[in-house]
Amino acid sequence: MPATNPNITGERPKIRQLDDAAINRIAAGEVVERPASAVKELVENALDAGATRIEISYADGGKSLIAVSDDGCGMSADDLPLALSRHATSKIDGADLLNIRSFGFRGEALPSLGAVGRLSIVTRADGFDGAELRVAGGKMAPVVPAASPYGTRIELRDLFYATPARLKFLRTERGEAQAIADTVRRLAVAEPMIGFRLTDVTEGKPPRTVLDVPSARDADTALSDRLRAILGADFVENAIPLDAEREGIRLTGLAALPTYSRGAAVAQYIMVNGRPVSDRQLTGALRAAYSDVLSRDRHPVAALFITCDPSRVDVNVHPAKSEVRFRDPGVVRGLIVSGLRHALAGASHRSSSTVADGVLGAMQPPPTTARVYQMEPRQTLATPSGFSEVSAPSARVEPSTDHVDVVPQDAPLGAARAQVHENYIVAQTATGMVLVDQHAAHERLVYERMKRQAREAGIAAQALLIPEIVELPAPECDRLLAIAEELATLGLGIEAFGGTAIAVRETPAIVGEIDAKALVHDILDALGTATGSETVAARIDAVLSRMSCHGSIRSGRQMRVDEMNALLREMEATPNSGQCNHGRPTYVELKLSDIERLFGRT
Ligand SMILES: Nc1ncnc2c1ncn2[C@@H]1O[C@H](COP(=O)(O)OP(=O)(O)OP(=O)(O)O)[C@@H](O)[C@H]1O
Ligand SMILES: [Mg+2]
C-alpha cells in the first residue's frame, strides 16, 4: 500500500502553499469551535457596527441555522467581498495591537464562518443600495442587489457541513442552545444599552423567545435594569455596588452578598474593557475575594466591569478572545480581591433578603385548609416550635426595659430581649427584630479576632498541662511539621514525637479548651483541599477557619442579657459578621412590616 503521509515516504517532503479555502478552514477551527462561538462573532460584529437592537435566532441548537440581524451601519456592495477575505477589517489599521477599542480586530470571523458553513449576508448602508453575498464551504458567489432595511442580516446555515469531523464534537442540541443563550446573556450584560432578542426557531416547534431585553433609554439605570432582567431582581437586591480603583485600573459592577451564592460558578460575569471574558485568573481572584465568607462548594454571584487604558491589557492572546493578559496581573488581582472584600465588609450587616423571605415563609401559619384537621394526632401534639416557647423553662426572658438604655438607639442589631433554645438570641431593633444564631456568630467573631491577632502580633498560645499525642501516618506528620513554624504563629505548638506521631503542646488561647486531636485532623483536611496555587495567606485563613469552628462553644450555653448585648455589639463592630465562615447567615432580620404581614395586618 502506498504511504499517504508524504513525511514517511523516505523522499524529502515538499513544501507547498495551501489554498485559501484550506487556510480559512484551519483558521476557522480556532475561531469557531461551536455554534455559540459563531453567535458571539456575529453579535460582536453587530455591536461594532453601532447597532442599537440585535435579533438572534437559531434552529437545532444552532447546527442548522444561526441568524443575526442588526440596525447598525451596514456595508456597501463593494465592502462585501472584502469583509469575506481574511485579514480584512475596518476596525484597526494594524499599527497598534495594544490599542484595541472594538470587539473585532483580526478580520477572521466572517471568512472562517464562510469556510465551515453556508453564509449569506444581506446588508444596506446609508446612501447605498442593498446588496447580498453568499459563501458556502469557502466558495464566494458574486454580489447581487437585494432589498434590505438599513443594517445587516447574516445567516449561517449547516454549520460544519464542510468539516464533518467537527460536527461529531458538538454536544446535544440542548447543550449547544444553552451555550448560545449563555453567550448572548454575557454580551447583553456587557452592553446594557443595546436591545437583544434571542429566539429558538427550530422547525416543527412554535418559535420560543429565550431572551428579550429592550434597548435602554436611560444610561444611569441601564445596567441595573439589565442585571435585573438577566440575573434576576433578587440578585440586584442582594448585591453591593462596587467602585474601586488601583493604579489606573477601575472595578465597578455589582457583587452579591455571600448569603446569595450558587452551587456552581454559573452566574459570574466579568467584563474587561467591555468585553465578556472567561479568564481563569480573574475568576480565581473573584473566588479568593469570597474565600473567607463562602465554603468551598458555594460560588459567588457577580457582574464585574474592569476598565483601564487598552494599552495595559492584551486581548490578542486567545483565538476566541475570551482570555486576556494584563501587563500588571498582580494589580488586577489585588484590585478585585481587596475591592470586593472591602465592599463585603462594609455590607456585613446585611444578610440576604431572600433569607428573610425564607424565614417569613417558614413562619407563616399553616393554611387553614381541611388538611390541617386531618393531621396525625402526634403532629398536633408535637412541641410547638420557635417563639411559642419563649415562656418555656429553657428560655430566658428578661424584663423588657432595664437594659434598653445602654444599647444605642440605632444599633443595627438592637437590644437583646431573650435567648431561646440556648442558641438563638432575639433582639429588638429600631425597625423590627433580629434573630441571631449565637454559635454561627461566635464562630465568625473568633475567626475575625484570630485573623486580627495573626496579622498583628501572632495568636497567643496557651500551653497544655499534658501535651496531646496525635498518631498520624508519617507523610502527614511531615506535612504538619514542615509548617510547624507557621502554625506556632497561629497559636498551635506542635513537635515531632517519634516518626508517626506529633505532640501538641500549645493551642490558641482564644479558642479555649479544644479537642486538639480533632483540630489537627481538620487542619490536615484543610491543607489537603488547598491547591498548590493558593497563597500561604489563604492556607492560614483555612487553618484559622477550622480553629474558630472548634473554638465556638457558645451553642447550647445560656447567656445573660449583658453577654448577649456584648455579642451583638461585637458583631456590629466586626467585618463580615453577617455570615459565618461557611457563608450561612449569622442572623436574620424581620422588619416590623414583615411581622405585620405575618399577622395579615397590612
Ligand atoms: N454586522 C455588520 N455590520 C457592518 N459591518 C460588518 C458587520 N459584520 C462585519 N462587518 C464588516 O466586515 C469586516 C470583517 O468582519 P470580521 O468579523 O470577519 O472581522 P473583524 O470584526 O474586523 O475582526 P474579528 O475577526 O476579530 O472579528 C468588519 O471589519 C466590518 O467592517
Ligand atoms: Mg468580527
XYZ file of C-alpha atoms and ligand atoms in Angstrom:
634
model
C 0.000 0.000 0.000
C 1.441 3.413 -0.886
C 2.163 5.618 2.126
C -0.245 8.523 2.299
C 1.847 10.670 4.555
C 4.467 12.474 2.463
C 6.684 12.653 5.519
C 7.203 8.910 5.697
C 7.840 8.091 2.041
C 11.533 8.426 2.508
C 11.680 11.251 -0.013
C 12.258 14.781 1.134
C 8.809 16.290 1.877
C 7.752 19.067 -0.430
C 6.602 22.425 0.954
C 3.556 23.807 -0.795
C 1.208 26.705 -0.317
C -2.281 25.771 0.932
C -5.167 27.252 -0.983
C -7.420 29.921 0.573
C -10.240 27.503 1.338
C -7.912 25.247 3.337
C -6.322 28.208 5.118
C -9.737 29.504 6.116
C -10.871 26.101 7.315
C -7.812 25.791 9.524
C -8.306 29.286 10.918
C -11.976 28.536 11.448
C -11.037 25.603 13.632
C -9.744 28.097 16.169
C -12.291 30.862 15.795
C -15.466 28.787 15.503
C -15.455 25.978 17.962
C -19.209 25.557 18.249
C -22.457 27.321 17.329
C -22.147 29.658 20.323
C -18.803 30.934 19.012
C -20.441 31.800 15.667
C -23.185 33.658 17.546
C -20.551 35.516 19.540
C -18.667 36.634 16.407
C -21.823 37.765 14.613
C -23.250 39.659 17.580
C -19.905 41.330 18.256
C -19.798 42.471 14.622
C -23.277 43.945 15.028
C -22.161 45.761 18.200
C -19.058 47.095 16.431
C -21.360 48.330 13.643
C -23.151 50.534 16.189
C -26.396 48.551 16.365
C -28.972 49.563 18.988
C -31.016 46.419 18.602
C -29.886 42.906 17.690
C -32.132 39.955 16.865
C -30.681 36.483 17.040
C -32.403 33.270 16.067
C -31.236 29.698 15.843
C -32.569 26.267 14.951
C -31.459 22.841 16.202
C -29.014 24.242 18.726
C -27.510 26.443 16.006
C -26.397 23.465 13.928
C -28.836 24.055 11.061
C -29.348 27.820 11.373
C -27.968 30.881 13.107
C -29.271 34.295 12.003
C -28.263 37.678 13.383
C -29.915 40.951 12.271
C -28.841 44.396 13.343
C -29.685 48.044 12.699
C -26.034 49.078 12.541
C -24.087 50.915 9.841
C -24.355 48.172 7.204
C -21.976 47.606 4.288
C -21.865 48.689 0.658
C -21.785 46.217 -2.254
C -18.084 46.979 -2.628
C -17.395 46.258 1.037
C -18.870 42.780 0.894
C -16.132 40.751 -0.812
C -13.550 42.443 1.399
C -15.468 41.589 4.568
C -15.211 37.953 3.468
C -11.489 37.937 2.812
C -9.078 37.086 5.567
C -7.272 39.798 7.473
C -9.531 42.495 6.066
C -11.058 44.666 8.760
C -12.472 48.154 9.111
C -11.615 48.292 12.797
C -7.886 48.719 13.163
C -5.119 49.745 10.820
C -2.723 47.199 12.238
C -0.329 49.804 13.611
C -1.070 49.236 17.283
C -2.400 45.925 18.535
C -2.328 47.305 22.050
C -4.886 49.994 21.384
C -7.965 47.946 20.549
C -11.314 49.500 21.310
C -13.631 47.276 19.253
C -14.700 43.661 19.662
C -13.210 42.718 16.308
C -9.700 43.387 15.078
C -8.461 40.375 13.123
C -10.701 40.235 10.085
C -11.069 36.496 10.526
C -14.563 35.800 11.752
C -16.608 36.104 8.557
C -14.165 34.209 6.286
C -13.960 31.476 8.932
C -17.748 31.172 9.110
C -17.910 31.132 5.310
C -15.396 28.280 5.276
C -17.296 25.953 7.599
C -20.945 26.676 6.759
C -23.263 28.324 4.240
C -23.164 32.029 4.870
C -25.403 34.708 3.419
C -25.104 38.415 4.119
C -27.826 40.903 3.181
C -26.903 44.463 4.032
C -27.541 48.112 3.299
C -25.538 51.157 4.335
C -26.774 54.730 4.423
C -26.628 56.207 0.917
C -26.187 52.816 -0.796
C -28.450 50.180 -2.322
C -28.953 46.886 -0.581
C -26.642 44.009 -1.534
C -26.288 40.303 -0.921
C -23.359 37.940 -0.887
C -23.349 34.164 -0.393
C -20.440 31.935 0.506
C -20.510 28.204 1.025
C -17.603 26.000 2.029
C -15.269 28.901 1.241
C -16.628 29.497 -2.293
C -17.890 33.031 -2.843
C -20.748 33.853 -5.267
C -20.891 37.282 -6.961
C -22.504 40.170 -5.045
C -26.090 40.777 -6.175
C -28.537 43.611 -5.443
C -31.078 42.808 -2.711
C -33.852 44.578 -0.863
C -32.809 45.296 2.719
C -33.582 47.678 5.554
C -30.615 49.688 6.889
C -28.348 47.366 8.744
C -27.186 43.817 8.215
C -28.664 40.338 8.385
C -26.308 37.394 8.380
C -27.497 33.812 8.143
C -25.287 30.855 8.755
C -26.764 27.504 7.734
C -25.433 23.988 8.174
C -22.512 24.918 10.363
C -19.572 22.497 9.988
C -21.141 20.727 6.995
C -17.805 21.330 5.293
C -15.887 19.886 8.273
C -17.893 16.849 9.414
C -15.207 15.872 11.952
C -16.037 18.988 13.930
C -19.741 18.145 13.881
C -19.011 14.998 15.852
C -17.590 17.032 18.720
C -20.727 19.073 19.292
C -22.920 18.454 22.276
C -26.625 17.770 22.171
C -28.791 20.434 20.599
C -29.934 21.377 24.056
C -26.364 21.781 25.272
C -25.427 23.919 22.289
C -28.594 26.006 22.711
C -27.652 26.620 26.333
C -24.188 27.736 25.293
C -25.751 30.151 22.776
C -28.038 31.593 25.446
C -25.101 31.981 27.818
C -23.085 33.812 25.156
C -25.949 36.194 24.414
C -26.592 36.806 28.115
C -22.964 37.751 28.647
C -22.985 40.170 25.737
C -26.294 41.601 26.961
C -24.747 42.303 30.377
C -21.668 43.815 28.733
C -23.843 46.121 26.586
C -26.783 47.136 28.752
C -27.883 49.951 26.412
C -28.430 47.625 23.460
C -31.620 45.625 22.907
C -31.271 41.872 22.363
C -33.757 39.209 21.392
C -32.892 35.534 21.155
C -35.397 33.128 19.607
C -35.332 29.396 19.045
C -36.920 28.831 15.612
C -36.378 25.075 15.348
C -38.759 23.679 12.727
C -41.728 21.685 13.923
C -41.987 23.677 17.152
C -43.550 27.063 17.817
C -40.853 29.783 17.965
C -39.653 30.282 21.538
C -38.268 33.560 22.882
C -35.280 32.690 25.041
C -34.304 36.229 25.957
C -35.792 39.619 25.185
C -34.303 42.775 26.659
C -35.086 46.226 25.248
C -32.653 48.948 24.254
C -32.229 51.268 27.210
C -33.094 54.962 27.210
C -31.515 55.911 30.500
C -27.810 55.219 30.817
C -27.946 55.622 34.604
C -30.341 52.764 35.176
C -29.422 50.639 32.156
C -27.036 48.333 33.985
C -29.215 47.610 36.998
C -32.242 47.073 34.734
C -30.222 44.705 32.587
C -28.865 42.758 35.562
C -32.361 42.502 36.961
C -33.524 41.034 33.631
C -30.618 38.624 33.229
C -29.644 37.643 36.783
C -32.970 38.281 38.477
C -34.363 41.028 40.715
C -33.155 39.045 43.729
C -29.572 39.445 42.638
C -29.775 43.221 42.405
C -31.481 43.462 45.787
C -28.837 41.285 47.388
C -25.800 42.814 45.768
C -23.383 45.557 46.705
C -22.303 48.186 44.203
C -18.572 48.262 43.579
C -16.318 51.146 42.747
C -12.635 50.729 43.400
C -9.501 51.803 41.635
C -5.903 50.829 41.775
C -3.120 52.290 39.656
C -5.455 53.431 36.910
C -7.456 50.185 36.736
C -11.061 50.546 37.796
C -13.508 47.977 39.123
C -17.243 48.643 39.032
C -20.345 46.461 38.929
C -22.318 44.516 41.483
C -21.331 41.634 43.763
C -23.840 39.531 45.658
C -23.791 39.054 49.404
C -22.246 35.738 50.422
C -25.625 34.547 51.625
C -26.790 34.836 47.999
C -24.415 32.310 46.463
C -24.783 29.448 43.986
C -23.814 25.806 43.909
C -21.815 26.338 40.693
C -19.870 29.166 39.111
C -22.640 29.882 36.619
C -23.546 33.446 37.469
C -20.218 35.220 37.237
C -19.948 37.870 34.588
C -16.595 39.512 34.095
C -16.004 42.217 31.507
C -12.635 43.678 30.612
C -12.962 46.978 28.790
C -16.474 45.976 27.810
C -15.525 42.527 26.524
C -17.003 39.495 28.319
C -14.149 37.186 29.267
C -13.930 33.794 30.914
C -10.484 34.192 32.284
C -9.249 31.829 34.978
C -7.048 34.410 36.628
C -9.975 36.757 37.053
C -12.473 34.147 38.226
C -9.756 32.926 40.602
C -9.477 36.427 42.058
C -13.258 36.602 42.451
C -13.177 33.313 44.318
C -10.331 34.432 46.516
C -12.246 37.580 47.446
C -15.024 35.425 48.897
C -12.827 32.641 50.268
C -13.316 33.951 53.762
C -17.066 34.086 53.715
C -18.063 31.155 51.491
C -17.468 27.458 51.881
C -15.668 25.731 49.037
C -18.777 24.272 47.469
C -20.515 27.642 47.124
C -19.802 30.141 44.356
C -20.171 33.898 44.366
C -22.519 35.724 42.017
C -21.195 38.932 40.482
C -21.037 41.197 37.465
C -17.609 42.833 37.423
C -16.513 45.518 34.995
C -12.786 46.117 34.781
C -11.743 49.129 32.786
C -8.328 50.508 32.022
C -6.372 52.042 29.223
C -6.410 49.453 26.395
C -2.635 49.527 26.277
C -2.495 47.821 29.683
C -4.245 44.659 28.580
C -3.549 42.359 25.641
C -6.734 40.910 24.155
C -4.914 39.142 21.365
C -3.888 36.038 23.327
C -6.775 33.648 22.730
C -8.486 32.623 19.467
C -11.923 33.359 20.916
C -10.626 36.476 22.717
C -12.105 35.093 25.918
C -8.868 35.372 27.838
C -6.826 38.484 28.309
C -3.377 39.258 29.598
C -2.790 42.235 31.837
C 0.519 43.991 31.904
C 0.277 44.020 35.707
C -1.731 40.906 36.672
C -0.933 41.402 40.368
C -2.557 44.827 40.398
C -5.757 43.487 38.842
C -5.945 40.568 41.233
C -5.316 42.837 44.198
C -7.956 45.245 42.953
C -10.578 42.512 42.664
C -9.748 40.824 45.968
C -9.448 43.969 48.065
C -12.209 45.899 46.255
C -14.667 43.063 46.849
C -13.564 42.320 50.397
C -13.878 45.955 51.301
C -17.366 46.174 49.831
C -18.422 42.933 51.516
C -17.089 44.021 54.892
C -18.964 47.319 54.538
C -22.157 45.402 53.937
C -21.585 42.795 56.593
C -24.713 43.870 58.369
C -26.914 42.873 55.523
C -27.780 39.283 55.157
C -29.618 38.415 52.027
C -33.249 39.481 51.868
C -34.056 36.117 50.344
C -33.070 34.633 53.700
C -35.595 36.872 55.444
C -38.180 35.845 52.861
C -37.420 32.218 53.612
C -37.910 32.920 57.291
C -41.166 34.638 56.569
C -42.301 31.662 54.551
C -41.327 29.283 57.320
C -43.109 31.356 59.926
C -46.346 31.603 58.028
C -49.157 29.977 59.969
C -50.263 26.737 58.317
C -53.009 27.256 55.750
C -56.378 26.584 57.330
C -57.457 24.015 54.795
C -59.144 20.725 55.506
C -55.737 19.038 55.587
C -54.858 20.720 58.849
C -57.703 18.982 60.577
C -56.610 15.639 59.190
C -53.174 15.830 60.768
C -51.992 12.915 62.793
C -52.566 13.412 66.499
C -48.810 13.009 67.047
C -48.208 16.064 64.911
C -50.764 18.244 66.571
C -49.312 17.313 69.916
C -45.731 17.902 68.854
C -43.759 20.541 70.716
C -44.595 23.874 69.236
C -41.514 25.327 67.664
C -39.781 28.646 67.972
C -41.438 31.578 69.573
C -44.201 29.803 71.364
C -41.510 28.539 73.700
C -40.399 31.928 74.891
C -42.048 31.292 78.215
C -40.829 27.718 78.473
C -38.195 26.941 81.109
C -35.382 26.618 78.587
C -35.751 30.229 77.536
C -34.544 33.178 79.453
C -36.830 36.165 79.337
C -35.557 39.381 80.757
C -37.734 42.255 81.906
C -38.031 44.414 78.870
C -36.761 47.879 79.680
C -33.940 47.604 82.166
C -31.171 47.323 79.588
C -32.545 49.184 76.606
C -30.959 52.444 77.748
C -27.447 51.006 77.482
C -27.993 49.957 73.878
C -27.608 52.779 71.363
C -30.960 53.574 69.790
C -29.799 52.941 66.231
C -27.700 49.831 66.916
C -28.254 47.724 63.780
C -28.623 44.533 65.794
C -30.718 46.121 68.523
C -31.194 45.186 72.165
C -31.210 41.552 73.269
C -34.570 40.517 74.668
C -34.363 36.787 75.074
C -32.461 33.647 74.326
C -34.351 30.652 73.046
C -33.228 27.037 72.744
C -29.880 28.021 74.225
C -28.694 29.163 70.818
C -30.886 31.903 69.394
C -30.868 35.474 70.568
C -33.984 37.534 69.975
C -33.235 41.242 69.787
C -35.403 44.260 69.178
C -34.163 46.849 66.675
C -35.484 50.292 65.830
C -37.421 48.924 62.882
C -38.121 45.301 63.747
C -36.335 42.363 65.271
C -33.368 40.125 64.602
C -32.810 36.502 65.392
C -29.125 35.645 65.896
C -27.564 32.200 65.651
C -25.134 32.664 68.523
C -22.942 29.729 67.586
C -22.505 30.868 63.995
C -21.957 34.447 65.112
C -19.446 33.481 67.734
C -17.544 31.325 65.306
C -17.246 34.283 62.967
C -16.118 36.599 65.743
C -13.461 34.175 66.931
C -12.267 33.810 63.349
C -12.036 37.535 62.764
C -10.335 38.036 66.143
C -7.798 35.339 65.316
C -7.140 36.859 61.920
C -6.566 40.225 63.546
C -4.186 38.725 66.097
C -2.424 36.693 63.416
C -1.857 39.875 61.406
C -0.657 41.841 64.372
C 1.437 40.090 66.984
C 0.627 36.448 66.287
C -2.011 34.441 68.089
C -1.419 33.979 71.798
C -0.846 30.345 72.708
C -1.788 28.507 75.849
C 0.385 25.606 76.939
C -1.415 22.344 77.604
C -0.757 20.809 81.004
C -0.281 17.463 79.393
C 0.728 17.525 75.720
C -1.672 15.641 73.498
C -0.110 12.955 71.336
C -1.731 12.519 67.939
C -0.869 9.413 65.924
C -0.618 10.101 62.209
C 0.743 8.441 59.071
C 4.357 9.514 58.524
C 3.704 11.699 55.446
C 1.030 13.611 57.338
C 3.392 14.153 60.249
C 5.924 15.531 57.806
C 3.379 17.858 56.236
C 2.441 19.320 59.572
C 6.000 19.583 60.849
C 7.003 21.341 57.651
C 4.695 24.189 58.610
C 5.259 23.966 62.365
C 6.693 27.481 62.451
C 3.690 28.912 60.647
C 1.349 27.040 62.984
C 3.215 28.356 66.021
C 2.408 31.933 64.986
C -1.222 30.806 64.880
C -1.029 29.616 68.459
C -0.663 25.933 67.711
C 2.566 24.488 69.061
C 3.497 21.052 67.709
C 6.587 18.902 67.870
C 7.747 15.630 66.378
C 7.009 12.645 68.611
C 8.641 9.616 67.069
C 8.104 9.135 63.326
C 4.374 8.548 63.368
C 3.005 10.944 65.928
C 3.144 14.570 66.859
C 2.823 16.184 70.255
C 0.510 19.159 70.549
C 1.959 21.349 73.312
C 0.082 24.604 72.821
C -3.287 25.634 71.444
C -4.617 29.118 70.642
C -5.697 30.752 73.913
C -8.627 32.426 72.245
C -10.412 29.171 71.438
C -10.333 27.881 74.998
C -10.352 24.174 75.671
C -10.486 22.188 72.454
C -10.093 18.684 71.164
C -6.526 19.000 69.863
C -6.672 15.719 68.002
C -9.796 16.639 66.038
C -8.271 20.027 65.309
C -5.090 18.500 63.902
C -7.085 16.211 61.620
C -9.201 19.106 60.486
C -6.184 21.223 59.697
C -4.753 18.391 57.629
C -8.039 18.256 55.727
C -7.952 21.991 55.160
C -4.399 21.761 53.859
C -5.323 18.796 51.726
C -8.015 20.660 49.837
C -5.916 23.781 49.436
C -4.463 23.528 45.958
C -0.856 24.332 45.391
C -1.741 27.594 43.709
C -3.200 29.008 46.870
C -1.171 31.518 48.751
C 0.214 30.988 52.219
C -2.275 33.591 53.399
C -5.167 31.564 52.007
C -3.845 28.433 53.734
C -3.574 30.290 57.004
C -7.142 31.513 56.638
C -8.271 27.942 56.053
C -6.478 26.807 59.221
C -7.905 29.701 61.232
C -11.371 28.952 59.968
C -11.079 25.372 61.251
C -9.692 26.542 64.568
C -12.500 29.010 65.146
C -15.020 26.323 64.366
C -13.501 24.227 67.137
C -13.383 27.190 69.462
C -17.011 28.167 69.159
C -18.506 26.857 72.303
C -21.418 29.130 72.685
C -24.088 26.912 71.199
C -26.100 25.269 73.935
C -24.875 27.754 76.500
C -27.214 30.046 78.379
C -26.233 33.672 78.098
C -27.053 36.630 80.269
C -28.545 39.729 78.686
C -25.316 41.707 79.078
C -23.396 38.861 77.418
C -25.887 38.773 74.588
C -25.671 42.521 74.112
C -21.889 42.328 74.185
C -22.057 39.706 71.430
C -24.388 41.882 69.348
C -22.119 44.928 69.755
C -19.067 42.909 68.805
C -20.863 41.611 65.730
C -21.642 45.184 64.725
C -18.007 46.149 65.066
C -16.619 43.144 63.209
C -16.262 42.953 59.446
C -18.078 40.108 57.691
C -20.021 39.150 60.781
C -23.262 38.853 58.796
C -22.136 35.415 57.629
C -20.476 32.537 59.370
C -17.300 31.031 57.914
C -19.404 28.817 55.690
C -21.434 31.615 54.114
C -24.566 30.954 56.129
C -26.175 33.974 57.718
C -25.380 34.601 61.375
C -28.619 36.455 61.853
C -31.886 37.173 60.072
C -33.879 40.308 60.317
C -37.622 40.761 60.311
C -38.876 44.277 59.749
C -41.940 45.388 61.652
C -43.687 45.492 58.276
C -42.769 41.815 57.747
C -44.166 40.939 61.143
C -47.319 42.856 60.352
C -47.541 40.961 57.084
C -47.307 37.690 59.009
C -50.320 38.660 61.018
C -52.209 39.946 57.999
C -52.167 43.464 59.405
C -51.276 45.066 56.079
N -22.940 43.346 11.107
C -22.057 44.096 10.426
N -22.348 45.376 10.072
C -21.443 46.130 9.414
N -20.237 45.698 9.026
C -19.882 44.443 9.331
C -20.771 43.572 10.057
N -20.149 42.385 10.196
C -18.940 42.511 9.636
N -18.747 43.734 9.114
C -17.567 44.229 8.412
O -16.844 43.099 7.970
C -15.490 43.148 8.460
C -14.997 41.746 8.715
O -15.698 41.167 9.819
P -14.975 40.061 10.671
O -15.810 39.698 11.818
O -14.536 38.979 9.764
O -13.661 40.775 11.147
P -13.492 41.834 12.327
O -14.722 42.004 13.095
O -12.912 43.064 11.716
O -12.362 41.116 13.185
P -12.539 39.738 14.053
O -12.087 38.618 13.169
O -11.625 39.958 15.191
O -13.970 39.621 14.394
C -15.565 44.016 9.664
O -14.326 44.647 9.933
C -16.645 45.026 9.294
O -16.120 46.072 8.548
Mg -15.752 40.388 13.907
